[in-house]
Structure formats: structure tokens, C-alpha cells
Coordinates of C-alpha atoms in Angstrom, one line a residue:
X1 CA 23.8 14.5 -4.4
X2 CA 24.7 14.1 -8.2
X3 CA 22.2 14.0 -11.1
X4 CA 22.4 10.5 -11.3
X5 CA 21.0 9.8 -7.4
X6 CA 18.9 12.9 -8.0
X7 CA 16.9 11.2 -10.5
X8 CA 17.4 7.4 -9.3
X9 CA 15.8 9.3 -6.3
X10 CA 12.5 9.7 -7.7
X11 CA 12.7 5.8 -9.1
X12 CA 12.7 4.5 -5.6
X13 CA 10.9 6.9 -4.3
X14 CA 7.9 6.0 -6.9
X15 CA 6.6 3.2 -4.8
X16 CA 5.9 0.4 -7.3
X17 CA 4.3 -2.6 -6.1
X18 CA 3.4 -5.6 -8.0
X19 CA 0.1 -6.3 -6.3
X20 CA -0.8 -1.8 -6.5
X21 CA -1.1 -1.9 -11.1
X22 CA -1.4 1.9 -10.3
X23 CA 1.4 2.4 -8.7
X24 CA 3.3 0.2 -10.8
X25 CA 1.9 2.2 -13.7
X26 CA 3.4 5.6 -12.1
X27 CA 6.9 4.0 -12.4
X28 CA 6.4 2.5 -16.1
X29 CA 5.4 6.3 -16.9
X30 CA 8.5 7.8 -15.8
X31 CA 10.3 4.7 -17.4
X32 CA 9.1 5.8 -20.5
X33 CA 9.2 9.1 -20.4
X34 CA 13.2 8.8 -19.9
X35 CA 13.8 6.4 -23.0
X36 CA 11.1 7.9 -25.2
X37 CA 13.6 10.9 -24.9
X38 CA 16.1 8.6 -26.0
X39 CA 14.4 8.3 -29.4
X40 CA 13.4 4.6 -28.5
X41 CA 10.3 3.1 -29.7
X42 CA 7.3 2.5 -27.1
X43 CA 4.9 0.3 -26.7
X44 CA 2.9 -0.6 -24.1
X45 CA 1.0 -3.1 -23.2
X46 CA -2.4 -2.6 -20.9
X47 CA -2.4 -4.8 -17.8
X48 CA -4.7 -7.3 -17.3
X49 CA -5.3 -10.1 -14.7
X50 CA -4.5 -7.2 -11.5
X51 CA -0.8 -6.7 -12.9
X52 CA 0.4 -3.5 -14.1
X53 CA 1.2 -2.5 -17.9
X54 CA 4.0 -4.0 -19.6
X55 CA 6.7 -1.6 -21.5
X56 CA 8.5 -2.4 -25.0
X57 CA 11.4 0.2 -25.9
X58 CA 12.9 -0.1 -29.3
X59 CA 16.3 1.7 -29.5
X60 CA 16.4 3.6 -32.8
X61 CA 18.8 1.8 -34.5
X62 CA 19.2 -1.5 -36.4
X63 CA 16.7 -4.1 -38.0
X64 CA 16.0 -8.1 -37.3
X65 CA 17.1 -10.1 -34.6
X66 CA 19.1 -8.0 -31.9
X67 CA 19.5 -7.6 -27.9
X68 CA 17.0 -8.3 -25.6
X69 CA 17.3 -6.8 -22.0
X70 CA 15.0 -8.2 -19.5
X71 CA 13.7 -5.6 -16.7
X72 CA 11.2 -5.3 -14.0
X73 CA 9.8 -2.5 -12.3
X74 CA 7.4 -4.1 -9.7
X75 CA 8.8 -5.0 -6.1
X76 CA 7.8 -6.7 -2.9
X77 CA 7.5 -3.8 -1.2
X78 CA 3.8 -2.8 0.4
X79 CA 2.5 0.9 -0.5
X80 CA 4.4 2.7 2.7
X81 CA 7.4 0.8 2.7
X82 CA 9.1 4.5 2.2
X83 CA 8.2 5.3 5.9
X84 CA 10.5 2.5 7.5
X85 CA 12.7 2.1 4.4
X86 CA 13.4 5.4 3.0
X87 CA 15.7 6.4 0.2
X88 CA 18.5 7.0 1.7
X89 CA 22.6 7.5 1.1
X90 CA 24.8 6.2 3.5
X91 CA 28.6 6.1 2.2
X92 CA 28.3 3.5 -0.5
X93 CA 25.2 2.3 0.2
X94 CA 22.1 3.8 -1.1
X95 CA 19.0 2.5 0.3
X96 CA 14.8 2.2 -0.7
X97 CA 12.5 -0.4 -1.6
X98 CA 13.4 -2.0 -4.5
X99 CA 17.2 -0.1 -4.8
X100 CA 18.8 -3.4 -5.3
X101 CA 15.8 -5.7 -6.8
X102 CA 15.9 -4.0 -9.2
X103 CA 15.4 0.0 -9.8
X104 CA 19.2 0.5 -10.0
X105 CA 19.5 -2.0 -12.7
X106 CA 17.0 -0.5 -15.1
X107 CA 18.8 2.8 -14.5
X108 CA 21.7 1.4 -15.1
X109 CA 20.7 0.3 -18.4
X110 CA 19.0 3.5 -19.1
X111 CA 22.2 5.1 -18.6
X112 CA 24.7 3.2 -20.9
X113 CA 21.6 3.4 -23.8
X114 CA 22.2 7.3 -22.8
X115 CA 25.8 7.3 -23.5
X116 CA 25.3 5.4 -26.5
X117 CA 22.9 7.6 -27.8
X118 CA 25.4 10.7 -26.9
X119 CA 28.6 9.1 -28.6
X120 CA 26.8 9.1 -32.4
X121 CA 27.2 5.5 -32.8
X122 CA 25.3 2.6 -33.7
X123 CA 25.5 -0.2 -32.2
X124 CA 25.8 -3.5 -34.7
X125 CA 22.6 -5.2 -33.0
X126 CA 19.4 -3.5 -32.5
X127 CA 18.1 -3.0 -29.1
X128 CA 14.6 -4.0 -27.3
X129 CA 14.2 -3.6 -23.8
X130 CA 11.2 -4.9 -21.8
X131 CA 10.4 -3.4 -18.5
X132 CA 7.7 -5.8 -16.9
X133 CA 4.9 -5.3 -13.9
X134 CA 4.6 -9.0 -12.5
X135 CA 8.4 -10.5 -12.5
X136 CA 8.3 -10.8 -8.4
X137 CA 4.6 -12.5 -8.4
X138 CA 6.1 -15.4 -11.4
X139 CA 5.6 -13.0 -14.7
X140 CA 2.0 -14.9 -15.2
X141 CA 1.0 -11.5 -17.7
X142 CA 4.5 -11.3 -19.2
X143 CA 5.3 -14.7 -19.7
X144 CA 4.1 -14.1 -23.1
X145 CA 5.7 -11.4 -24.5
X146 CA 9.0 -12.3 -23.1
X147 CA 9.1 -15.3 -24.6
X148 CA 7.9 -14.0 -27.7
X149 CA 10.9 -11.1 -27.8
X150 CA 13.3 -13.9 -27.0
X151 CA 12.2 -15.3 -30.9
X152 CA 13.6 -11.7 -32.6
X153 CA 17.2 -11.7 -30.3
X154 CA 20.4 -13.5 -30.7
X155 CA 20.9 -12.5 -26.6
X156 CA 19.4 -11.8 -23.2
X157 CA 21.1 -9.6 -21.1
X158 CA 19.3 -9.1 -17.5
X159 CA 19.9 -6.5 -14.9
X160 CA 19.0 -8.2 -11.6
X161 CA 21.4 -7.1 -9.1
X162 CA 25.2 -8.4 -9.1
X163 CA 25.9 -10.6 -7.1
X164 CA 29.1 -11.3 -4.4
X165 CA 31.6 -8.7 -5.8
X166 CA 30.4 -7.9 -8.9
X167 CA 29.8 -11.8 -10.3
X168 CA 27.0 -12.3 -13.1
X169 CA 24.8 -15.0 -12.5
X170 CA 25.2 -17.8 -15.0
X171 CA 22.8 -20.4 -13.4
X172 CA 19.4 -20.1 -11.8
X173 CA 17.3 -22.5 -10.1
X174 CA 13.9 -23.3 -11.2
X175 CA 11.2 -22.2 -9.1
X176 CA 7.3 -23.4 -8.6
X177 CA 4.8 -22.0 -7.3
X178 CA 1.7 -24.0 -5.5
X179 CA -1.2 -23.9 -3.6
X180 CA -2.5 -27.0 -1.3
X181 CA -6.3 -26.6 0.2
X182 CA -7.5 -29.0 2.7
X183 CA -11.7 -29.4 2.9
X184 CA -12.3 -31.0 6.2
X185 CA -15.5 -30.6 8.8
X186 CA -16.9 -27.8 10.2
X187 CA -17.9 -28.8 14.2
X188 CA -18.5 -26.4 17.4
X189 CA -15.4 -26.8 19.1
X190 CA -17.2 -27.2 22.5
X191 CA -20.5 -29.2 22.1
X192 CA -19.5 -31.4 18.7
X193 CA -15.8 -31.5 18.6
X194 CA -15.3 -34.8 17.8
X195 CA -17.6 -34.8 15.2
X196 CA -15.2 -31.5 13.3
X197 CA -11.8 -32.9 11.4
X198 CA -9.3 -29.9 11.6
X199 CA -8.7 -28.9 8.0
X200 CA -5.9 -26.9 10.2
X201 CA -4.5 -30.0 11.8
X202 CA -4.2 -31.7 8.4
X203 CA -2.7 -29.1 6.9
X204 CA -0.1 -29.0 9.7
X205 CA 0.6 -32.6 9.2
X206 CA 0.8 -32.1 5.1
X207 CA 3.2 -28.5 6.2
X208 CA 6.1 -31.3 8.1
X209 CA 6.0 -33.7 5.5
X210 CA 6.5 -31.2 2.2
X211 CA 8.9 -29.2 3.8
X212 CA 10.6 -33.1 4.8
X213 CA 11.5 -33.6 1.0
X214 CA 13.7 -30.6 1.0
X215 CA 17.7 -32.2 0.1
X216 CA 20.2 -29.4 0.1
X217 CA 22.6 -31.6 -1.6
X218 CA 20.5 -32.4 -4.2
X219 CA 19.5 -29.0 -5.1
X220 CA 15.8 -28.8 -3.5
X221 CA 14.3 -26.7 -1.4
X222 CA 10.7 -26.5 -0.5
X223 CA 8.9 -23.9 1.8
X224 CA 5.5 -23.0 3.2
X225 CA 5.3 -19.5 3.1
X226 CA 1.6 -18.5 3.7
X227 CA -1.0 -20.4 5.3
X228 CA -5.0 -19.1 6.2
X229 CA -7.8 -21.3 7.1
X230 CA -10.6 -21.5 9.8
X231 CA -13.3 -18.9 10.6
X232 CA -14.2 -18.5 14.1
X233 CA -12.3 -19.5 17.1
X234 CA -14.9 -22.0 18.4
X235 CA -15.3 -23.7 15.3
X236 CA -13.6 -27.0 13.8
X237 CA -12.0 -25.2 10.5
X238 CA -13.5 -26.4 7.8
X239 CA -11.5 -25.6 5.5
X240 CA -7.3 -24.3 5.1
X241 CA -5.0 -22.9 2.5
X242 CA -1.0 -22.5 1.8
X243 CA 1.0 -22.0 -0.7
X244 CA 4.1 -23.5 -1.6
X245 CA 7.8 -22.3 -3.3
X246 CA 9.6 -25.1 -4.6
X247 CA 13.3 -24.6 -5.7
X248 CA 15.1 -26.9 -7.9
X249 CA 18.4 -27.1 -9.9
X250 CA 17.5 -29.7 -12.2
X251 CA 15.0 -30.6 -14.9
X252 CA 15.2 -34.3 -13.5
X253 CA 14.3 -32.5 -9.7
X254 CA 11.7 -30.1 -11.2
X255 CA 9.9 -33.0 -12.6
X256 CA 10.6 -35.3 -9.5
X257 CA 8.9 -32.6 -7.1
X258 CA 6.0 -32.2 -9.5
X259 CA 5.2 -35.6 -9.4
X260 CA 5.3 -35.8 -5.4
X261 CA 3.4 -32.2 -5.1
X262 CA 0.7 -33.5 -7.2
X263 CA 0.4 -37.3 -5.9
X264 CA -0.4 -35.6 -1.7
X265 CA -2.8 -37.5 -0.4
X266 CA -4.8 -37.2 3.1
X267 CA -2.8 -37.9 6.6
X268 CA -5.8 -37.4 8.7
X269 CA -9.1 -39.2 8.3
X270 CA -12.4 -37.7 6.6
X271 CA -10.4 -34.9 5.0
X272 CA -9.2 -34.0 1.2
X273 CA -6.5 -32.1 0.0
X274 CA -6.2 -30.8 -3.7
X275 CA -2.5 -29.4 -4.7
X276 CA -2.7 -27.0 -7.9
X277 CA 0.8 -25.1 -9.6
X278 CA 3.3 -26.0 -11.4
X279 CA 7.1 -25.3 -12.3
X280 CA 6.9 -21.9 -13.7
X281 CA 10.3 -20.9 -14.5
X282 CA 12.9 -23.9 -15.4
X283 CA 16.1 -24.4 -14.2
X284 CA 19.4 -23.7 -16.1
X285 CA 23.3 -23.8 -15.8
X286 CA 26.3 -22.5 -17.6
X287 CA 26.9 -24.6 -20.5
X288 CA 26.6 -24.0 -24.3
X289 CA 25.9 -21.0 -26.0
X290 CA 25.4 -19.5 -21.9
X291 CA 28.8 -20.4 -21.0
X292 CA 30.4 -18.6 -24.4
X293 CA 28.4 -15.5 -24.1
X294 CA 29.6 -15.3 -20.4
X295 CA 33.2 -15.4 -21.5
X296 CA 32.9 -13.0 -24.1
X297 CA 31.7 -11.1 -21.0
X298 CA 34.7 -11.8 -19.0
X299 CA 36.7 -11.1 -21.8
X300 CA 35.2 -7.2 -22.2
X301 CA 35.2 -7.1 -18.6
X302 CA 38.8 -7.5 -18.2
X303 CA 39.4 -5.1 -20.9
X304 CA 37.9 -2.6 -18.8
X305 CA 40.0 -3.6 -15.5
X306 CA 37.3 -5.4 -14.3
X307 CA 38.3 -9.0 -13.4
X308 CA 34.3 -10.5 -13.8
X309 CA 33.4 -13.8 -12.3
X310 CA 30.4 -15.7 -12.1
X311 CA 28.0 -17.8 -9.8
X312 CA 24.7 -19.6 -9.8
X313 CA 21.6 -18.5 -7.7
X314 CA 19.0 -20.0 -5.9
X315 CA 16.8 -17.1 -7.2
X316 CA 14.7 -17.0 -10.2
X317 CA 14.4 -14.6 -13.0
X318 CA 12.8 -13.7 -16.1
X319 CA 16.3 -14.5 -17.9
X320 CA 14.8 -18.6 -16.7
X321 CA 11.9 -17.9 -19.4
X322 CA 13.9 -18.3 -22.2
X323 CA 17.5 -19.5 -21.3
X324 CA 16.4 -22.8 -23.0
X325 CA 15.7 -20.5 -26.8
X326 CA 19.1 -18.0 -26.5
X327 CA 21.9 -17.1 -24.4
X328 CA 21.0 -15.2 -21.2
X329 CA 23.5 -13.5 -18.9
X330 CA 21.9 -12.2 -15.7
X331 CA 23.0 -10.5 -12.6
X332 CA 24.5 -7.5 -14.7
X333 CA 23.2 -4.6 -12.7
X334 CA 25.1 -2.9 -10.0
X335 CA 25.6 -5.2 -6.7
X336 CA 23.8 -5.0 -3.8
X337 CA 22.4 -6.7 -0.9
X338 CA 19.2 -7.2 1.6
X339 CA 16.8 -7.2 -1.7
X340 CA 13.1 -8.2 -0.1
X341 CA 14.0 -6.8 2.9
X342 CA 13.7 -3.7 4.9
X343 CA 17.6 -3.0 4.5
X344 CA 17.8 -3.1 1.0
X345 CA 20.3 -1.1 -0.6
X346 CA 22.6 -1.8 -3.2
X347 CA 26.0 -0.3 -3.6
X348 CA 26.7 3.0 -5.7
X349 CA 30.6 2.0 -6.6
X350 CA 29.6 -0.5 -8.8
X351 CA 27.5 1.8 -10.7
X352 CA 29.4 3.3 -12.9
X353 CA 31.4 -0.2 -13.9
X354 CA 28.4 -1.9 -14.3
X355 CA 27.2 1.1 -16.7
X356 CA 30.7 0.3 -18.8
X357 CA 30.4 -3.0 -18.8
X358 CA 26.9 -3.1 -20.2
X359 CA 27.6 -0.5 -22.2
X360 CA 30.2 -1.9 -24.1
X361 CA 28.2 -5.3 -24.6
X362 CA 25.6 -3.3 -26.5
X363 CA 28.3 -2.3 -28.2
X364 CA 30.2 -5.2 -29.0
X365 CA 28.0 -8.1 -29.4
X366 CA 27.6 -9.9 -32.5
X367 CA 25.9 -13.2 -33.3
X368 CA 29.8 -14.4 -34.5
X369 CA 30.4 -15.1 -31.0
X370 CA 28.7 -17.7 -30.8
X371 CA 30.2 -19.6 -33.6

């Protein structure tokens, strides 16, 4: 195994959680440990609200308005995940809980700042990096901060996992987030029955009828994903609770399915229901300033011998926070596939061109692009 898997290695294996702060405090103290040695600035910012601390990292070059590189370090992953998924390398494919979404990204970017660092050059832009705790739960803690580092940069560079052959991502999405609750009436289910209304049943009827407005043509998606209610299984549940991700390509949708989500009224008789959420990370497209920072991409890329394309995703990103104040290109880390899942892997061929790539966009990029 080279250096670089060696020490990838003990990324992945540093099981990091968004809903475990410790654990995803572990990882942030490796994280820093590696760029601190880099000379970089750190700063980091205490957790609050169950989420793990956020980490600044100001390269030591450069003044004013630079590059902004949006990373995460939390995943899906439960505490364990190791036993069933462990690191693992398997021709091209290296394997562990959060390889792909989205260790191998932040250590891709930690290696290009390495090179960097070793050549004796300064990049024309300065350089701040934030590596955040609560991306995968909608980046409620770091919403902040990222927006507020997208004020002091001229770009966003992201490094979520490529995507289908090494494209970028140009295009995500919007998500939401919600939660419906349905009070209804507590009854024995044997002696008063009729007397109970099924806060179950009603949310079962509200389930078929959110899940109806879903139109794959028009860019919406909406899915139930978790529902608890009831107490006892001979009692009428009183009460029942699901949440909701909504997925939408437009502004027009996003405010569209807000509308609906929020105007749900009762199906069933002698119940209520009470929707909360909101849109929490906008939609956005390749178009503007977006589409001439990715063709400055494309044009380094095929410098290098690395013909780059591009594609949109149904998945969000932090890069969605602010693709409305500056450029964001996303989807620059090294490819790879099953992220969420207990095959995730992502592929250790694109690696090393990803690390050029990015590399040479640190590099390279100057505000006179865009003019």
C-alpha cells in the first residue's frame, strides 16, 4: 500500500458520523493536524446544536478575496459501519464509509495544497478551506459561516465526488427538508375503537398523496423517508410523524412545492396535521459566471490530457449555499460510486488527475476570468 492509501487509511478508518460530534471531532483533529503542517491558518469553530466543530484553514499565502473550497467530514455512516464496510482495496476500487462522500476529496485537496506548498510558489489567490461537521444532515450549524466565506472569495471550488467518468457537476437540485405530524385520538383498540382516529391511518393517506405530486419531467421529486407514531399495539395512535425530502430543479418548483407542503390539510375526520421545513439549499444551473468558471476548467483540463465534461445532479451540496453570490464548480474530487451505501468506494485512478486538475486551478485562477 503507498503513503497516500496508508494515510487515506486512517481517514476512513476514523469513523465520523454526523449525528456522533465526537467522532466527527476525531476526524476534524487529524484534518488539522495535516494542514496546520502545511503552514495554513486554523480556526475552529466549537459545535453547537449536536453537530461537530467546524474547521477554517487559511493557506499562508495571499491577502483579500481568494478561493474558497467547500469540504465535509461528517457521513451517513452509523458508529460500526467499519465491521460490514471496511476499508478495503480491491483493484481500483478502494472501499469504507464515506471513501467516495467525501473523505477522498478532502485528501485530494490536501494533497495538491501539499504539492503547492513543496514547489515554492504562490499561488495569485489566497486560499480558505472549510471542512464542515453537518453537510449530510442540511449544514443547519454551517450555513453561516459558509455563506459568510463566500463574501471574501471570487470562487467555490467543491470536492464532492466526480461524477460518471470524471464530469464536474455544474447544476444541483434544490433540496428541502420537512417534517408532517398528525395529532389524532388515542382509543383502546378493542373496547373503544371507534371512538380512536388513527393518526397512523391519516398519515398513510397524507404519505400517497405527497409522494403523488412527484413529476419527473418537471424536475420534482418528493419522498417519505422516515415515519414513527403510535405507542402500544392495542391503542388507536394518537399521534404520527415523518419527514419529508423534496427535490427540485427550479426556483419556480421550490416555491411551487412550498406552497402545497405548507397548505396539507386533513383527509380523515377529527384529525390535524401541521407541516414544518422549508427549502434549505436552492437550486442552480450552469449559466453565467458558473458556466465560464467551468470552461476555464475544461480548458486546464485539456491541457493536462484530461478531456473534462460536465453534468447536473439530483444531489445537493454546500456549493447550493452560495452559487447564487459566486461561481461554484463542484464534483471535483476523485470519482466514485455507491456513496450512502454499504458498497461505497470510489476509484483510486482518478486520484491523482483529480489532484492535477485541482492543483492547477489553485494555481491558475484569477478574477480576470470572469470578465
Amino acid at each position: 500500500m503507498d503513503a497516500t492509501l496508508a494515510e487515506l487509511k486512517t481517514w476512513i478508518e476514523t469513523e465520523s458520523p454526523t449525528s456522533e460530534p465526537a467522532s466527527v471531532n476525531a476526524m476534524m483533529g487529524i484534518a488539522a493536524d495535516a494542514f496546520r503542517a502545511l503552514g495554513a491558518g486554523i480556526t475552529r469553530y466549537e459545535g453547537r446544536n449536536g453537530a461537530g466543530d467546524h474547521l477554517s484553514v487559511t493557506m499562508p499565502w495571499g491577502d483579500g478575496k481568494g478561493i474558497l473550497i467547500l469540504c465535509h467530514l461528517d457521513t451517513v455512516h452509523p458508529l460500526g459501519t467499519l465491521e460490514t464496510l471496511p476499508f478495503k482495496v480491491d483493484g481500483d476500487k478502494v472501499y469504507g464509509p464515506g471513501s467516495c462522500d467525501m473523505k477522498s476529496g478532502v485528501f485530494m485537496a490536501l494533497t495538491a495544497l501539499r504539492e503547492i506548498v513543496a514547489s515554492g510558489q504562490t499561488p495569485p489567490l489566497p486560499v480558505r478551506l472549510l471542512l464542515t461537521a453537518d453537510e449530510e444532515t442540511g449544514s443547519a450549524t454551517s450555513r453561516g459561516l459558509i455563506e459568510t466565506a463566500a463574501d471574501d472569495a471570487h470562487f467555490a471550488l467543491v470536492t464532492e465526488a466526480g461524477r460518471d467518468g470524471g464530469k464536474v457537476v455544474t447544476g444541483r437540485r434544490g433540496v428541502g427538508r420537512y417534517g408532517i405530524s398528525v395529532q389524532g385520538r388515542a382509543a383502546h383498540a378493542g373496547v373503544r375503537h371507534a371512538e380512536g382516529r388513527s393518526a397512523i391511518a391519516e398519515m398513510a393517506r397524507q404519505v400517497l398523496a405527497i409522494e403523488a405530486m412527484t413529476d419527473y419531467e418537471a424536475g420534482l421529486t418528493l419522498n417519505v423517508g422516515r415515519i414513527h407514531g403510535g405507542t402500544v399495539d392495542n391503542t388507536v395512535p394518537e399521534f404520527c410523524h415523518a419527514r419529508i425530502d423534496a427535490r427540485v430543479a427550479t426556483p419556480e418548483l421550490a416555491r411551487m412545492i412550498d406552497a402545497k407542503l405548507r397548505a396539507i390539510t386533513p383527509i380523515g375526520k377529527d384529525v390535524s396535521v401541521t407541516v414544518t421545513g422549508e427549502i434549505n439549499r436552492p437550486p442552480y444551473r450552469r449559466e453565467g459566471p458558473i458556466d465560464t468558471l467551468y470552461r476555464y476548467a475544461e480548458s486546464v483540463a485539456n491541457d493536462l490530457g484530461q478531456p473534462l465534461g460536465d453534468t447536473a445532479t439530483g444531489g445537493g451540496s454546500d456549493g447550493s449555499l452560495i452559487a447564487n453570490k459566486i461561481p461554484v464548480l463542484d464534483g471535483l474530487g476523485p470519482e466514485g460510486s455507491g456513496a450512502h451505501t454499504l458498497h461505497e468506494h470510489f476509484f483510486y485512478s482518478t486520484f491523482a488527475p483529480r489532484v492535477a486538475l485541482f492543483r492547477r486551478l489553485i494555481e491558475t485562477l484569477k478574477p480576470s476570468i470572469l470578465t
